Amino acid sequence: MHTHHETHSTSSQLVRDIVIGMADGLTVPFALAAGLSGALSSTRIVVTAGLAEIAAGSIAMGLGGYLAARGDAEHYESELQRERHEIVTVPEVEKREIVDIFVEYGVQPHESATLVEALAARPEAWVDFMMRFELGLEEPDPKRAVRSALTIAASYVVGGFIPLTPYIVLGNAAVALRVSVIVTLIALFSFGFVKGQFTGTRPLRSALQTMLTGGLAAAAAFVIARAIS
Amino acid sequence: MHTHHETHSTSSQLVRDIVIGMADGLTVPFALAAGLSGALSSTRIVVTAGLAEIAAGSIAMGLGGYLAARGDAEHYESELQRERHEIVTVPEVEKREIVDIFVEYGVQPHESATLVEALAARPEAWVDFMMRFELGLEEPDPKRAVRSALTIAASYVVGGFIPLTPYIVLGNAAVALRVSVIVTLIALFSFGFVKGQFTGTRPLRSALQTMLTGGLAAAAAFVIARAIS
């Protein structure tokens, strides 16, 4: 069970990074291009803005993911040092903290006493236990920061080119808009469906939710851009 | 300690939502506007694209945050039902799972036996214990989904108007670009500094990292937009 859970965790981090990047990559360039094509008849500026957005969005999200993952790793390390220090300097306080965790679940101090002493006899395991069960922190994978950044950025670029390709290929903004809407709604639907299968939401519902999010964002951008111009 | 940790958790969810929204809101519209002003001399299309981006980005991120929070709540609920079912149908398997958790920390089965029996005697607490310690799931706040969506979207809009205001106020794209770069780098620096104080990264380092992320994203968008035009 636990091994299963661990495996699930690692693959779900990859899936989560792809979902983070692709969800925004499909939605924001789609909505921006749709919005601008409501204000402009030439596809050239739409393509320029779309590509600038894909560059900006993928770098901002990728670096954001990198810094978030590195921040998690540093936070874990600093809490680890603190727990290591505390089990040496204030072992009775730390033991009392384990007792208190179980008291929350209705377990009396005398019922957890044997377990607490067994943990306290193994300092390294004790620290790991406090990290996970007192602080709720999992040890982060040191390679995760870079992998997470690249996965998010690449997914954003892949997602972003789907709505933009019609504007690159076709010369007329109004025609490109219609093709982009159809292609992207299908892509959002498919992406939402696959995402649902990984995250445990019913696939059809996830597909419709994802399509609706992209559609609403695009509709709002379209209305605003047309209102200004 | 635990109460402190809980309080920290709730406020850090609000901070995390503000950080998610504002980090992208400051960066992407800034980078997009900078990129387009490298390709266009009039501020009008830059402003149109920027406002369309703010609308698209805030809705996509806000709805994304809403769906993520609702997904978490549904996942928690379905796992809760499963654990409730399992402690009735296969109680010995579930007891064995608690024993196995502690074995990972070097605690022998006989050392955790008293605790396991104490937990097993209180079904509701037992289920809560399995949710948190076997599956690592915290009970989500039911109001969180809507609050999270609004916080992320509002932070994105507030962040997005900072780089865009110079283009709205000034007529010349090249002048507006320079003002926008200065204003936004100061805003990114300040935002990174405050964020560092909340997340535990050293404030000055967080300030420089955040400024660099926005700057790199903007530079890439600028180079790409200029290369196309």
Short mmCIF file of C-alpha atoms in Angstrom, two decimals:
data_model
loop_
_atom_site.label_atom_id
_atom_site.label_comp_id
_atom_site.label_asym_id
_atom_site.label_seq_id
_atom_site.Cartn_x
_atom_site.Cartn_y
_atom_site.Cartn_z
CA MET A 1 0.00 0.00 0.00
CA HIS A 2 2.67 2.46 1.02
CA THR A 3 4.94 1.61 -1.94
CA HIS A 4 1.95 2.00 -4.21
CA HIS A 5 1.21 5.40 -2.68
CA GLU A 6 4.84 6.54 -3.16
CA THR A 7 4.84 5.54 -6.84
CA HIS A 8 1.57 7.33 -7.30
CA SER A 9 3.09 10.43 -5.70
CA THR A 10 6.06 10.65 -8.07
CA SER A 11 4.05 10.13 -11.24
CA SER A 12 1.42 12.55 -9.97
CA GLN A 13 4.08 15.26 -9.58
CA LEU A 14 4.95 14.86 -13.26
CA VAL A 15 1.27 14.86 -14.20
CA ARG A 16 0.68 17.90 -12.00
CA ASP A 17 3.51 19.81 -13.69
CA ILE A 18 2.19 18.93 -17.15
CA VAL A 19 -1.32 19.94 -16.08
CA ILE A 20 -0.09 23.27 -14.61
CA GLY A 21 1.80 24.16 -17.79
CA MET A 22 -0.64 22.87 -20.37
CA ALA A 23 -3.80 24.21 -18.72
CA ASP A 24 -2.46 27.77 -18.83
CA GLY A 25 -0.64 27.27 -22.14
CA LEU A 26 -3.84 26.17 -23.87
CA THR A 27 -6.00 28.81 -22.23
CA VAL A 28 -4.13 32.12 -22.05
CA PRO A 29 -2.61 32.32 -25.58
CA PHE A 30 -5.96 31.05 -26.93
CA ALA A 31 -7.87 33.75 -25.08
CA LEU A 32 -5.35 36.46 -25.94
CA ALA A 33 -5.31 35.59 -29.67
CA ALA A 34 -9.13 35.41 -29.72
CA GLY A 35 -9.34 38.75 -27.91
CA LEU A 36 -6.92 40.49 -30.28
CA SER A 37 -8.58 39.05 -33.38
CA GLY A 38 -11.74 40.73 -32.13
CA ALA A 39 -9.86 44.06 -32.37
CA LEU A 40 -7.56 43.51 -35.40
CA SER A 41 -8.09 42.15 -38.90
CA SER A 42 -4.44 41.18 -39.59
CA THR A 43 -3.08 37.96 -38.10
CA ARG A 44 0.44 39.36 -37.91
CA ILE A 45 0.09 41.24 -34.63
CA VAL A 46 -2.01 38.40 -33.20
CA VAL A 47 0.87 35.98 -33.96
CA THR A 48 3.47 38.41 -32.55
CA ALA A 49 1.46 38.89 -29.36
CA GLY A 50 0.77 35.15 -29.12
CA LEU A 51 4.43 34.17 -29.46
CA ALA A 52 5.49 36.90 -27.01
CA GLU A 53 2.89 35.57 -24.59
CA ILE A 54 4.10 31.96 -24.99
CA ALA A 55 7.69 33.07 -24.32
CA ALA A 56 6.69 35.21 -21.33
CA GLY A 57 4.24 32.68 -19.89
CA SER A 58 6.48 29.61 -20.26
CA ILE A 59 9.51 31.33 -18.72
CA ALA A 60 7.51 32.93 -15.91
CA MET A 61 5.75 29.64 -15.07
CA GLY A 62 8.84 27.47 -15.53
CA LEU A 63 11.03 29.69 -13.34
CA GLY A 64 8.15 30.03 -10.89
CA GLY A 65 7.95 26.23 -10.66
CA TYR A 66 11.72 25.98 -10.23
CA LEU A 67 11.78 28.53 -7.41
CA ALA A 68 8.77 26.93 -5.71
CA ALA A 69 10.40 23.47 -5.78
CA ARG A 70 13.71 24.89 -4.52
CA GLY A 71 11.88 26.79 -1.80
CA ASP A 72 10.19 23.54 -0.68
CA ALA A 73 13.59 21.78 -0.56
CA GLU A 74 15.13 24.60 1.50
CA HIS A 75 12.17 24.74 3.86
CA TYR A 76 12.46 20.95 4.41
CA GLU A 77 16.20 21.22 5.07
CA SER A 78 15.83 24.05 7.60
CA GLU A 79 13.02 22.26 9.47
CA LEU A 80 15.13 19.06 9.45
CA GLN A 81 18.05 20.89 11.10
CA ARG A 82 15.69 22.35 13.70
CA GLU A 83 14.13 18.96 14.55
CA ARG A 84 17.61 17.35 14.76
CA HIS A 85 18.65 20.08 17.16
CA GLU A 86 15.48 19.83 19.26
CA ILE A 87 15.52 16.07 19.83
CA VAL A 88 18.99 16.55 21.39
CA THR A 89 18.38 19.77 23.35
CA VAL A 90 14.72 19.34 24.41
CA PRO A 91 13.96 15.60 24.00
CA GLU A 92 11.16 15.67 26.60
CA VAL A 93 9.36 18.47 24.73
CA GLU A 94 9.66 16.51 21.46
CA LYS A 95 8.34 13.32 23.10
CA ARG A 96 5.45 15.33 24.51
CA GLU A 97 4.71 16.55 20.96
CA ILE A 98 4.35 12.96 19.72
CA VAL A 99 2.03 12.18 22.65
CA ASP A 100 -0.01 15.28 21.78
CA ILE A 101 -0.38 14.19 18.13
CA PHE A 102 -2.01 10.95 19.27
CA VAL A 103 -4.11 12.67 21.98
CA GLU A 104 -5.84 14.54 19.11
CA TYR A 105 -7.00 11.13 17.90
CA GLY A 106 -8.32 10.14 21.33
CA VAL A 107 -5.28 8.02 22.30
CA GLN A 108 -4.35 8.45 25.98
CA PRO A 109 -0.69 9.20 26.85
CA HIS A 110 -0.22 5.78 28.52
CA GLU A 111 -1.45 4.06 25.32
CA SER A 112 1.21 5.72 23.15
CA ALA A 113 4.04 5.50 25.74
CA THR A 114 5.67 2.31 24.36
CA LEU A 115 5.66 3.68 20.83
CA VAL A 116 7.10 7.05 21.91
CA GLU A 117 9.98 5.35 23.75
CA ALA A 118 10.65 3.06 20.75
CA LEU A 119 10.86 6.09 18.45
CA ALA A 120 13.00 8.08 20.89
CA ALA A 121 15.54 5.23 20.93
CA ARG A 122 16.26 5.77 17.19
CA PRO A 123 17.16 9.46 16.69
CA GLU A 124 17.28 9.44 12.85
CA ALA A 125 13.91 7.68 12.54
CA TRP A 126 12.54 9.96 15.26
CA VAL A 127 13.50 13.07 13.26
CA ASP A 128 11.98 11.61 10.07
CA PHE A 129 8.81 10.79 11.99
CA MET A 130 8.52 14.36 13.34
CA MET A 131 9.10 15.79 9.85
CA ARG A 132 6.31 13.79 8.35
CA PHE A 133 3.78 13.49 11.17
CA GLU A 134 4.25 16.67 13.20
CA LEU A 135 5.09 19.04 10.35
CA GLY A 136 3.44 17.17 7.46
CA LEU A 137 6.55 17.53 5.25
CA GLU A 138 7.70 14.93 2.69
CA GLU A 139 11.38 14.82 1.72
CA PRO A 140 11.58 16.54 -1.67
CA ASP A 141 13.43 14.96 -4.59
CA PRO A 142 16.57 17.10 -5.16
CA LYS A 143 16.27 16.78 -8.96
CA ARG A 144 12.68 17.92 -8.87
CA ALA A 145 13.24 21.68 -9.20
CA VAL A 146 14.90 21.53 -12.64
CA ARG A 147 12.64 18.75 -13.94
CA SER A 148 9.57 20.60 -12.71
CA ALA A 149 10.67 23.85 -14.41
CA LEU A 150 11.35 22.17 -17.76
CA THR A 151 8.14 20.13 -17.68
CA ILE A 152 5.96 23.16 -16.91
CA ALA A 153 7.67 25.36 -19.53
CA ALA A 154 7.59 22.70 -22.27
CA SER A 155 3.92 21.91 -21.57
CA TYR A 156 3.10 25.61 -21.76
CA VAL A 157 4.83 25.94 -25.16
CA VAL A 158 3.13 22.80 -26.55
CA GLY A 159 -0.24 23.98 -25.24
CA GLY A 160 0.26 27.52 -26.54
CA PHE A 161 1.06 26.50 -30.11
CA ILE A 162 -2.25 24.67 -30.52
CA PRO A 163 -4.46 27.81 -30.50
CA LEU A 164 -1.80 29.90 -32.27
CA THR A 165 -1.12 27.64 -35.27
CA PRO A 166 -4.30 28.65 -37.20
CA TYR A 167 -3.19 32.33 -36.98
CA ILE A 168 0.30 31.38 -38.20
CA VAL A 169 -1.02 29.29 -41.12
CA LEU A 170 -4.05 31.37 -42.19
CA GLY A 171 -3.92 35.00 -43.33
CA ASN A 172 -7.37 36.16 -42.25
CA ALA A 173 -7.87 36.80 -38.52
CA ALA A 174 -11.62 36.13 -38.57
CA VAL A 175 -11.16 32.73 -40.27
CA ALA A 176 -8.16 31.85 -38.07
CA LEU A 177 -10.25 32.73 -35.00
CA ARG A 178 -12.98 30.26 -35.98
CA VAL A 179 -10.46 27.47 -36.67
CA SER A 180 -8.57 28.28 -33.45
CA VAL A 181 -11.77 28.14 -31.38
CA ILE A 182 -12.72 24.71 -32.77
CA VAL A 183 -9.21 23.21 -32.54
CA THR A 184 -8.62 24.58 -29.03
CA LEU A 185 -11.99 23.56 -27.60
CA ILE A 186 -11.30 20.01 -28.86
CA ALA A 187 -7.78 20.16 -27.36
CA LEU A 188 -9.12 21.50 -24.02
CA PHE A 189 -11.77 18.77 -23.97
CA SER A 190 -9.22 16.01 -24.70
CA PHE A 191 -6.72 17.43 -22.22
CA GLY A 192 -9.39 17.68 -19.52
CA PHE A 193 -10.46 14.11 -20.23
CA VAL A 194 -6.92 12.71 -19.86
CA LYS A 195 -6.29 14.93 -16.81
CA GLY A 196 -9.44 13.52 -15.18
CA GLN A 197 -8.17 9.98 -15.62
CA PHE A 198 -4.98 10.88 -13.73
CA THR A 199 -6.44 13.08 -11.01
CA GLY A 200 -9.47 10.92 -10.19
CA THR A 201 -12.15 13.43 -11.28
CA ARG A 202 -14.65 11.80 -13.65
CA PRO A 203 -13.05 12.24 -17.12
CA LEU A 204 -16.14 13.61 -18.87
CA ARG A 205 -16.75 16.16 -16.13
CA SER A 206 -13.09 17.16 -16.09
CA ALA A 207 -13.21 17.52 -19.91
CA LEU A 208 -16.25 19.83 -19.74
CA GLN A 209 -14.80 21.90 -16.85
CA THR A 210 -11.50 22.40 -18.65
CA MET A 211 -13.23 23.37 -21.90
CA LEU A 212 -15.47 25.81 -20.02
CA THR A 213 -12.52 27.47 -18.23
CA GLY A 214 -10.70 28.08 -21.52
CA GLY A 215 -13.88 29.20 -23.23
CA LEU A 216 -14.84 31.68 -20.49
CA ALA A 217 -11.34 33.17 -20.35
CA ALA A 218 -11.29 33.55 -24.13
CA ALA A 219 -14.80 35.05 -24.21
CA ALA A 220 -13.87 37.63 -21.55
CA ALA A 221 -10.65 38.57 -23.36
CA PHE A 222 -12.59 38.83 -26.65
CA VAL A 223 -15.26 41.11 -25.17
CA ILE A 224 -12.70 43.37 -23.47
CA ALA A 225 -10.45 43.68 -26.54
CA ARG A 226 -13.41 44.43 -28.82
CA ALA A 227 -14.83 46.98 -26.34
CA ILE A 228 -11.55 48.94 -26.30
CA SER A 229 -11.01 49.02 -30.05
CA MET B 1 2.84 23.81 18.48
CA HIS B 2 0.04 22.09 16.62
CA THR B 3 -2.34 25.04 16.97
CA HIS B 4 0.45 27.32 15.81
CA HIS B 5 1.03 25.04 12.83
CA GLU B 6 -2.67 25.08 11.91
CA THR B 7 -2.87 28.89 12.05
CA HIS B 8 0.25 29.09 9.94
CA SER B 9 -1.36 26.71 7.43
CA THR B 10 -4.50 28.79 6.92
CA SER B 11 -2.71 32.11 6.55
CA SER B 12 -0.14 30.48 4.27
CA GLN B 13 -2.93 29.29 1.95
CA LEU B 14 -4.07 32.90 1.57
CA VAL B 15 -0.47 34.04 1.06
CA ARG B 16 0.10 31.23 -1.44
CA ASP B 17 -2.99 32.25 -3.45
CA ILE B 18 -1.88 35.91 -3.49
CA VAL B 19 1.64 34.83 -4.51
CA ILE B 20 0.31 32.56 -7.31
CA GLY B 21 -1.87 35.32 -8.74
CA MET B 22 0.43 38.27 -8.28
CA ALA B 23 3.63 36.56 -9.45
CA ASP B 24 2.07 35.76 -12.83
CA GLY B 25 0.03 38.97 -12.94
CA LEU B 26 3.14 41.11 -12.53
CA THR B 27 5.26 39.03 -14.91
CA VAL B 28 3.21 37.95 -17.92
CA PRO B 29 1.40 41.24 -18.80
CA PHE B 30 4.70 43.06 -18.15
CA ALA B 31 6.60 40.74 -20.50
CA LEU B 32 3.85 40.79 -23.12
CA ALA B 33 3.59 44.61 -23.13
CA ALA B 34 7.39 44.94 -23.27
CA GLY B 35 7.53 42.41 -26.10
CA LEU B 36 4.82 44.15 -28.14
CA SER B 37 6.32 47.61 -27.61
CA GLY B 38 9.46 46.20 -29.21
CA ALA B 39 7.35 45.54 -32.33
CA LEU B 40 4.86 48.45 -32.31
CA SER B 41 5.18 52.20 -31.81
CA SER B 42 1.57 52.89 -30.76
CA THR B 43 0.55 52.11 -27.18
CA ARG B 44 -3.05 51.40 -28.22
CA ILE B 45 -2.54 47.78 -29.32
CA VAL B 46 -0.17 47.18 -26.40
CA VAL B 47 -2.94 48.30 -24.00
CA THR B 48 -5.58 46.22 -25.84
CA ALA B 49 -3.34 43.12 -25.71
CA GLY B 50 -2.41 43.80 -22.09
CA LEU B 51 -6.03 44.15 -20.95
CA ALA B 52 -7.06 41.07 -22.95
CA GLU B 53 -4.19 39.18 -21.29
CA ILE B 54 -5.20 40.34 -17.80
CA ALA B 55 -8.80 39.22 -18.45
CA ALA B 56 -7.70 35.88 -19.90
CA GLY B 57 -5.00 35.21 -17.30
CA SER B 58 -7.05 36.16 -14.25
CA ILE B 59 -10.05 34.08 -15.31
CA ALA B 60 -7.94 31.08 -16.37
CA MET B 61 -5.93 31.15 -13.13
CA GLY B 62 -8.90 31.91 -10.88
CA LEU B 63 -11.05 29.15 -12.36
CA GLY B 64 -8.00 26.85 -12.34
CA GLY B 65 -7.55 27.56 -8.63
CA TYR B 66 -11.26 26.96 -8.00
CA LEU B 67 -11.26 23.62 -9.82
CA ALA B 68 -8.02 22.52 -8.10
CA ALA B 69 -9.43 23.31 -4.64
CA ARG B 70 -12.73 21.56 -5.46
CA GLY B 71 -10.80 18.58 -6.83
CA ASP B 72 -8.85 18.35 -3.55
CA ALA B 73 -12.10 18.44 -1.57
CA GLU B 74 -13.66 15.70 -3.71
CA HIS B 75 -10.55 13.54 -3.54
CA TYR B 76 -10.56 13.87 0.26
CA GLU B 77 -14.23 12.95 0.45
CA SER B 78 -13.87 9.85 -1.75
CA GLU B 79 -10.82 8.61 0.19
CA LEU B 80 -12.72 9.26 3.45
CA GLN B 81 -15.61 7.07 2.28
CA ARG B 82 -13.15 4.34 1.27
CA GLU B 83 -11.33 4.39 4.62
CA ARG B 84 -14.68 4.37 6.50
CA HIS B 85 -15.70 1.34 4.47
CA GLU B 86 -12.37 -0.45 4.95
CA ILE B 87 -12.15 -0.14 8.74
CA VAL B 88 -15.51 -1.98 8.88
CA THR B 89 -14.94 -4.58 6.14
CA VAL B 90 -11.20 -5.29 6.54
CA PRO B 91 -10.25 -3.96 10.00
CA GLU B 92 -7.26 -6.34 10.32
CA VAL B 93 -5.78 -5.05 7.04
CA GLU B 94 -6.21 -1.46 8.23
CA LYS B 95 -4.60 -2.25 11.59
CA ARG B 96 -1.71 -3.88 9.73
CA GLU B 97 -1.32 -0.67 7.69
CA ILE B 98 -0.83 1.38 10.88
CA VAL B 99 1.73 -1.16 12.13
CA ASP B 100 3.53 -0.89 8.75
CA ILE B 101 3.67 2.91 8.97
CA PHE B 102 5.57 2.64 12.24
CA VAL B 103 7.78 -0.25 11.02
CA GLU B 104 9.17 2.20 8.44
CA TYR B 105 10.43 4.25 11.38
CA GLY B 106 12.05 1.21 13.02
CA VAL B 107 9.24 0.61 15.53
CA GLN B 108 8.57 -3.14 16.01
CA PRO B 109 4.95 -4.37 15.76
CA HIS B 110 4.81 -5.22 19.49
CA GLU B 111 5.90 -1.66 20.33
CA SER B 112 2.98 -0.10 18.45
CA ALA B 113 0.39 -2.74 19.47
CA THR B 114 -1.15 -0.75 22.38
CA LEU B 115 -1.50 2.35 20.24
CA VAL B 116 -3.05 0.44 17.34
CA GLU B 117 -5.68 -1.14 19.62
CA ALA B 118 -6.42 2.26 21.20
CA LEU B 119 -6.99 3.79 17.75
CA ALA B 120 -9.06 0.84 16.54
CA ALA B 121 -11.40 1.30 19.51
CA ARG B 122 -12.44 4.76 18.20
CA PRO B 123 -13.62 4.34 14.57
CA GLU B 124 -14.03 8.08 13.73
CA ALA B 125 -10.59 8.98 15.10
CA TRP B 126 -9.15 5.89 13.41
CA VAL B 127 -10.44 7.04 10.00
CA ASP B 128 -9.09 10.58 10.59
CA PHE B 129 -5.74 9.10 11.57
CA MET B 130 -5.56 6.99 8.39
CA MET B 131 -6.47 10.00 6.25
CA ARG B 132 -3.68 12.10 7.65
CA PHE B 133 -0.95 9.55 8.39
CA GLU B 134 -1.45 6.84 5.80
CA LEU B 135 -2.64 9.02 2.90
CA GLY B 136 -1.13 12.35 3.95
CA LEU B 137 -4.41 14.22 3.33
CA GLU B 138 -5.60 17.23 5.37
CA GLU B 139 -9.31 17.98 5.54
CA PRO B 140 -9.88 20.87 3.11
CA ASP B 141 -11.82 23.97 4.16
CA PRO B 142 -15.14 23.83 2.20
CA LYS B 143 -15.10 27.62 1.62
CA ARG B 144 -11.60 27.48 0.24
CA ALA B 145 -12.43 26.89 -3.45
CA VAL B 146 -14.34 30.15 -3.96
CA ARG B 147 -12.02 32.22 -1.76
CA SER B 148 -9.00 30.78 -3.52
CA ALA B 149 -10.42 31.59 -6.98
CA LEU B 150 -11.25 35.20 -6.05
CA THR B 151 -7.91 35.79 -4.30
CA ILE B 152 -5.89 34.46 -7.25
CA ALA B 153 -7.92 36.38 -9.85
CA ALA B 154 -7.87 39.67 -7.90
CA SER B 155 -4.13 39.39 -7.26
CA TYR B 156 -3.56 38.76 -10.97
CA VAL B 157 -5.57 41.88 -11.93
CA VAL B 158 -3.80 44.07 -9.34
CA GLY B 159 -0.41 42.73 -10.44
CA GLY B 160 -1.24 43.12 -14.15
CA PHE B 161 -2.25 46.79 -13.92
CA ILE B 162 1.15 47.80 -12.49
CA PRO B 163 3.16 47.19 -15.72
CA LEU B 164 0.24 48.25 -17.93
CA THR B 165 -0.54 51.66 -16.37
CA PRO B 166 2.41 53.48 -18.05
CA TYR B 167 1.10 52.34 -21.47
CA ILE B 168 -2.42 53.53 -20.56
CA VAL B 169 -1.21 56.94 -19.30
CA LEU B 170 1.60 57.68 -21.81
CA GLY B 171 1.16 57.93 -25.59
CA ASN B 172 4.60 56.82 -26.73
CA ALA B 173 5.36 53.08 -26.54
CA ALA B 174 9.14 53.51 -26.18
CA VAL B 175 8.75 55.95 -23.24
CA ALA B 176 5.99 53.83 -21.67
CA LEU B 177 8.25 50.75 -21.97
CA ARG B 178 11.04 52.44 -20.00
CA VAL B 179 8.65 53.63 -17.26
CA SER B 180 6.97 50.20 -17.16
CA VAL B 181 10.33 48.40 -16.78
CA ILE B 182 11.38 50.63 -13.86
CA VAL B 183 8.00 50.54 -12.08
CA THR B 184 7.60 46.78 -12.56
CA LEU B 185 11.12 45.83 -11.49
CA ILE B 186 10.57 47.86 -8.29
CA ALA B 187 7.18 46.15 -7.82
CA LEU B 188 8.69 42.66 -8.45
CA PHE B 189 11.50 43.41 -6.00
CA SER B 190 9.08 44.61 -3.28
CA PHE B 191 6.69 41.73 -3.91
CA GLY B 192 9.57 39.20 -3.74
CA PHE B 193 10.79 40.80 -0.50
CA VAL B 194 7.37 40.56 1.21
CA LYS B 195 6.85 37.05 -0.20
CA GLY B 196 10.20 35.98 1.30
CA GLN B 197 9.10 37.15 4.75
CA PHE B 198 6.01 34.93 4.52
CA THR B 199 7.55 31.83 2.91
CA GLY B 200 10.77 31.74 4.96
CA THR B 201 13.18 32.37 2.07
CA ARG B 202 15.61 35.20 2.91
CA PRO B 203 13.72 38.38 1.82
CA LEU B 204 16.58 39.93 -0.17
CA ARG B 205 17.22 36.72 -2.06
CA SER B 206 13.52 36.22 -2.73
CA ALA B 207 13.33 39.85 -3.97
CA LEU B 208 16.21 39.35 -6.42
CA GLN B 209 14.88 35.97 -7.64
CA THR B 210 11.41 37.39 -8.28
CA MET B 211 12.83 40.43 -10.09
CA LEU B 212 15.05 38.18 -12.21
CA THR B 213 12.13 35.88 -13.19
CA GLY B 214 10.03 38.80 -14.38
CA GLY B 215 13.00 40.41 -16.12
CA LEU B 216 14.00 37.22 -17.96
CA ALA B 217 10.45 36.51 -19.10
CA ALA B 218 10.09 40.09 -20.34
CA ALA B 219 13.47 40.03 -22.11
CA ALA B 220 12.61 36.78 -23.91
CA ALA B 221 9.20 38.11 -24.98
CA PHE B 222 10.83 41.37 -26.14
CA VAL B 223 13.48 39.57 -28.23
CA ILE B 224 10.93 37.22 -29.83
CA ALA B 225 8.41 39.98 -30.66
CA ARG B 226 11.15 42.21 -32.15
CA ALA B 227 12.60 39.30 -34.16
CA ILE B 228 9.21 38.59 -35.79
CA SER B 229 8.35 42.18 -36.69
#
